[in-house]
């Protein structure tokens, strides 16, 4: 009887240990949003914490307050943002054993940069919800900032000088502005996206680090009016030299030359392509529960 009780206590301890060992989650908001908006990231954080008891959820804040966090999503150099986040993650004791990551809109591609540049602590799974992995261009139709005047100014700035040094250094959206009719300008002058997409050369460390992911999940919104072209959310883009016909990831040179390891990841079953009806970042709680939460458990 004593032996049975001891065995039962061991099993109970193991079960309790498993229950307490939920993999931490890091989330990064998109343009014009903040870490703790109760209608966006705050809402997502509560859903995850309710569905996965005991999980540690870190919603990234860039700046000392929510206003700075929102403003930095427009005006803080993306490379500096990634560097700041890498520092936050490295200093968080909850994450030392590894974490899952979920990025929304530009937060998805920024977290991919974290995976490529900062392997410690290790990112286990990356979920990109509407992230523009081949960039976005010709649109910016629904800038979500508080001021329409600000949005209009950003549109004019991008149209006139997206690839000038001053704009690249200080306007986040210019740093993933990908003009298919100005590919050479993009490759030479994009200070963020062309780097993490290996447009100017192969950084083997980037490739190795990204390939270490267990799963790279990409969500595309099938009726997206924010990202142009929407297939960028699945790593596709316009066929070279024009801006009408799009091609999937598998037909891009990024894939055929396997500059980022995506071909190997695809063949290993590590890439997951999900489509959801609706406009940019429009999804239901039921869809989130049934489709994305399984990647966190």
PDB file of N, CA, C and O in Angstrom, residues 1 18 79 88 90 116 138 140 169 173 175 182 187 209 214 233 239 277 290:
ATOM      1  N   UNK A   1       0.829  -1.201   0.000  1.00  0.00           N
ATOM      2  CA  UNK A   1       0.000   0.000   0.000  1.00  0.00           C
ATOM      3  C   UNK A   1       0.868   1.256   0.000  1.00  0.00           C
ATOM      4  O   UNK A   1       0.600   2.226  -0.697  1.00  0.00           O
ATOM      5  N   UNK A  18       3.651  19.057 -15.274  1.00  0.00           N
ATOM      6  CA  UNK A  18       3.255  19.283 -16.665  1.00  0.00           C
ATOM      7  C   UNK A  18       2.286  20.449 -16.762  1.00  0.00           C
ATOM      8  O   UNK A  18       2.367  21.281 -17.664  1.00  0.00           O
ATOM      9  N   UNK A  79      15.127  48.135 -36.710  1.00  0.00           N
ATOM     10  CA  UNK A  79      16.301  47.429 -36.185  1.00  0.00           C
ATOM     11  C   UNK A  79      16.520  47.740 -34.709  1.00  0.00           C
ATOM     12  O   UNK A  79      16.886  46.858 -33.926  1.00  0.00           O
ATOM     13  N   UNK A  88      15.050  42.685 -23.956  1.00  0.00           N
ATOM     14  CA  UNK A  88      13.964  42.354 -23.034  1.00  0.00           C
ATOM     15  C   UNK A  88      13.843  40.844 -22.830  1.00  0.00           C
ATOM     16  O   UNK A  88      13.711  40.356 -21.704  1.00  0.00           O
ATOM     17  N   UNK A  90      16.084  38.448 -23.397  1.00  0.00           N
ATOM     18  CA  UNK A  90      17.264  37.862 -22.753  1.00  0.00           C
ATOM     19  C   UNK A  90      17.263  38.111 -21.252  1.00  0.00           C
ATOM     20  O   UNK A  90      17.802  37.306 -20.481  1.00  0.00           O
ATOM     21  N   UNK A 116      15.719  35.269 -36.154  1.00  0.00           N
ATOM     22  CA  UNK A 116      16.924  35.169 -36.967  1.00  0.00           C
ATOM     23  C   UNK A 116      18.146  35.772 -36.281  1.00  0.00           C
ATOM     24  O   UNK A 116      19.260  35.270 -36.446  1.00  0.00           O
ATOM     25  N   UNK A 138       2.250  50.108 -52.453  1.00  0.00           N
ATOM     26  CA  UNK A 138       1.090  50.568 -53.208  1.00  0.00           C
ATOM     27  C   UNK A 138      -0.196  50.646 -52.416  1.00  0.00           C
ATOM     28  O   UNK A 138      -1.237  50.317 -52.905  1.00  0.00           O
ATOM     29  N   UNK A 140      -1.154  51.234 -48.194  1.00  0.00           N
ATOM     30  CA  UNK A 140      -1.328  51.915 -46.931  1.00  0.00           C
ATOM     31  C   UNK A 140      -2.731  52.499 -46.877  1.00  0.00           C
ATOM     32  O   UNK A 140      -2.930  53.640 -46.489  1.00  0.00           O
ATOM     33  N   UNK A 169      15.504  55.605 -42.022  1.00  0.00           N
ATOM     34  CA  UNK A 169      15.962  55.608 -40.632  1.00  0.00           C
ATOM     35  C   UNK A 169      14.855  55.925 -39.637  1.00  0.00           C
ATOM     36  O   UNK A 169      14.929  55.517 -38.473  1.00  0.00           O
ATOM     37  N   UNK A 173       7.332  52.002 -41.609  1.00  0.00           N
ATOM     38  CA  UNK A 173       6.681  51.391 -42.758  1.00  0.00           C
ATOM     39  C   UNK A 173       7.544  51.455 -44.016  1.00  0.00           C
ATOM     40  O   UNK A 173       7.427  50.606 -44.897  1.00  0.00           O
ATOM     41  N   UNK A 175      10.614  50.841 -43.999  1.00  0.00           N
ATOM     42  CA  UNK A 175      11.639  49.817 -43.842  1.00  0.00           C
ATOM     43  C   UNK A 175      11.174  48.448 -44.326  1.00  0.00           C
ATOM     44  O   UNK A 175      11.982  47.526 -44.435  1.00  0.00           O
ATOM     45  N   UNK A 182      10.963  48.820 -58.447  1.00  0.00           N
ATOM     46  CA  UNK A 182      12.232  49.443 -58.047  1.00  0.00           C
ATOM     47  C   UNK A 182      13.030  48.458 -57.202  1.00  0.00           C
ATOM     48  O   UNK A 182      13.511  48.772 -56.115  1.00  0.00           O
ATOM     49  N   UNK A 187      16.615  46.641 -52.739  1.00  0.00           N
ATOM     50  CA  UNK A 187      17.698  45.786 -52.242  1.00  0.00           C
ATOM     51  C   UNK A 187      18.836  46.611 -51.632  1.00  0.00           C
ATOM     52  O   UNK A 187      19.387  46.259 -50.595  1.00  0.00           O
ATOM     53  N   UNK A 209      19.353  30.029 -37.559  1.00  0.00           N
ATOM     54  CA  UNK A 209      18.460  30.366 -36.453  1.00  0.00           C
ATOM     55  C   UNK A 209      16.988  30.194 -36.832  1.00  0.00           C
ATOM     56  O   UNK A 209      16.189  29.698 -36.032  1.00  0.00           O
ATOM     57  N   UNK A 214      10.471  25.066 -34.548  1.00  0.00           N
ATOM     58  CA  UNK A 214       9.707  23.833 -34.725  1.00  0.00           C
ATOM     59  C   UNK A 214       8.621  24.023 -35.780  1.00  0.00           C
ATOM     60  O   UNK A 214       8.430  23.182 -36.646  1.00  0.00           O
ATOM     61  N   UNK A 233       1.767  37.815 -46.918  1.00  0.00           N
ATOM     62  CA  UNK A 233       1.565  37.201 -45.608  1.00  0.00           C
ATOM     63  C   UNK A 233       1.915  35.714 -45.625  1.00  0.00           C
ATOM     64  O   UNK A 233       2.086  35.103 -44.555  1.00  0.00           O
ATOM     65  N   UNK A 239       5.363  38.834 -59.278  1.00  0.00           N
ATOM     66  CA  UNK A 239       6.361  38.279 -60.187  1.00  0.00           C
ATOM     67  C   UNK A 239       7.321  39.400 -60.565  1.00  0.00           C
ATOM     68  O   UNK A 239       6.894  40.538 -60.770  1.00  0.00           O
ATOM     69  N   UNK A 277     -10.979  33.926 -43.657  1.00  0.00           N
ATOM     70  CA  UNK A 277     -11.819  34.921 -44.308  1.00  0.00           C
ATOM     71  C   UNK A 277     -11.861  36.190 -43.465  1.00  0.00           C
ATOM     72  O   UNK A 277     -11.911  36.135 -42.247  1.00  0.00           O
ATOM     73  N   UNK A 290      -9.598  27.519 -31.982  1.00  0.00           N
ATOM     74  CA  UNK A 290      -9.493  26.221 -32.663  1.00  0.00           C
ATOM     75  C   UNK A 290      -8.300  26.131 -33.609  1.00  0.00           C
ATOM     76  O   UNK A 290      -7.791  25.033 -33.839  1.00  0.00           O
TER      77      UNK A 290
END
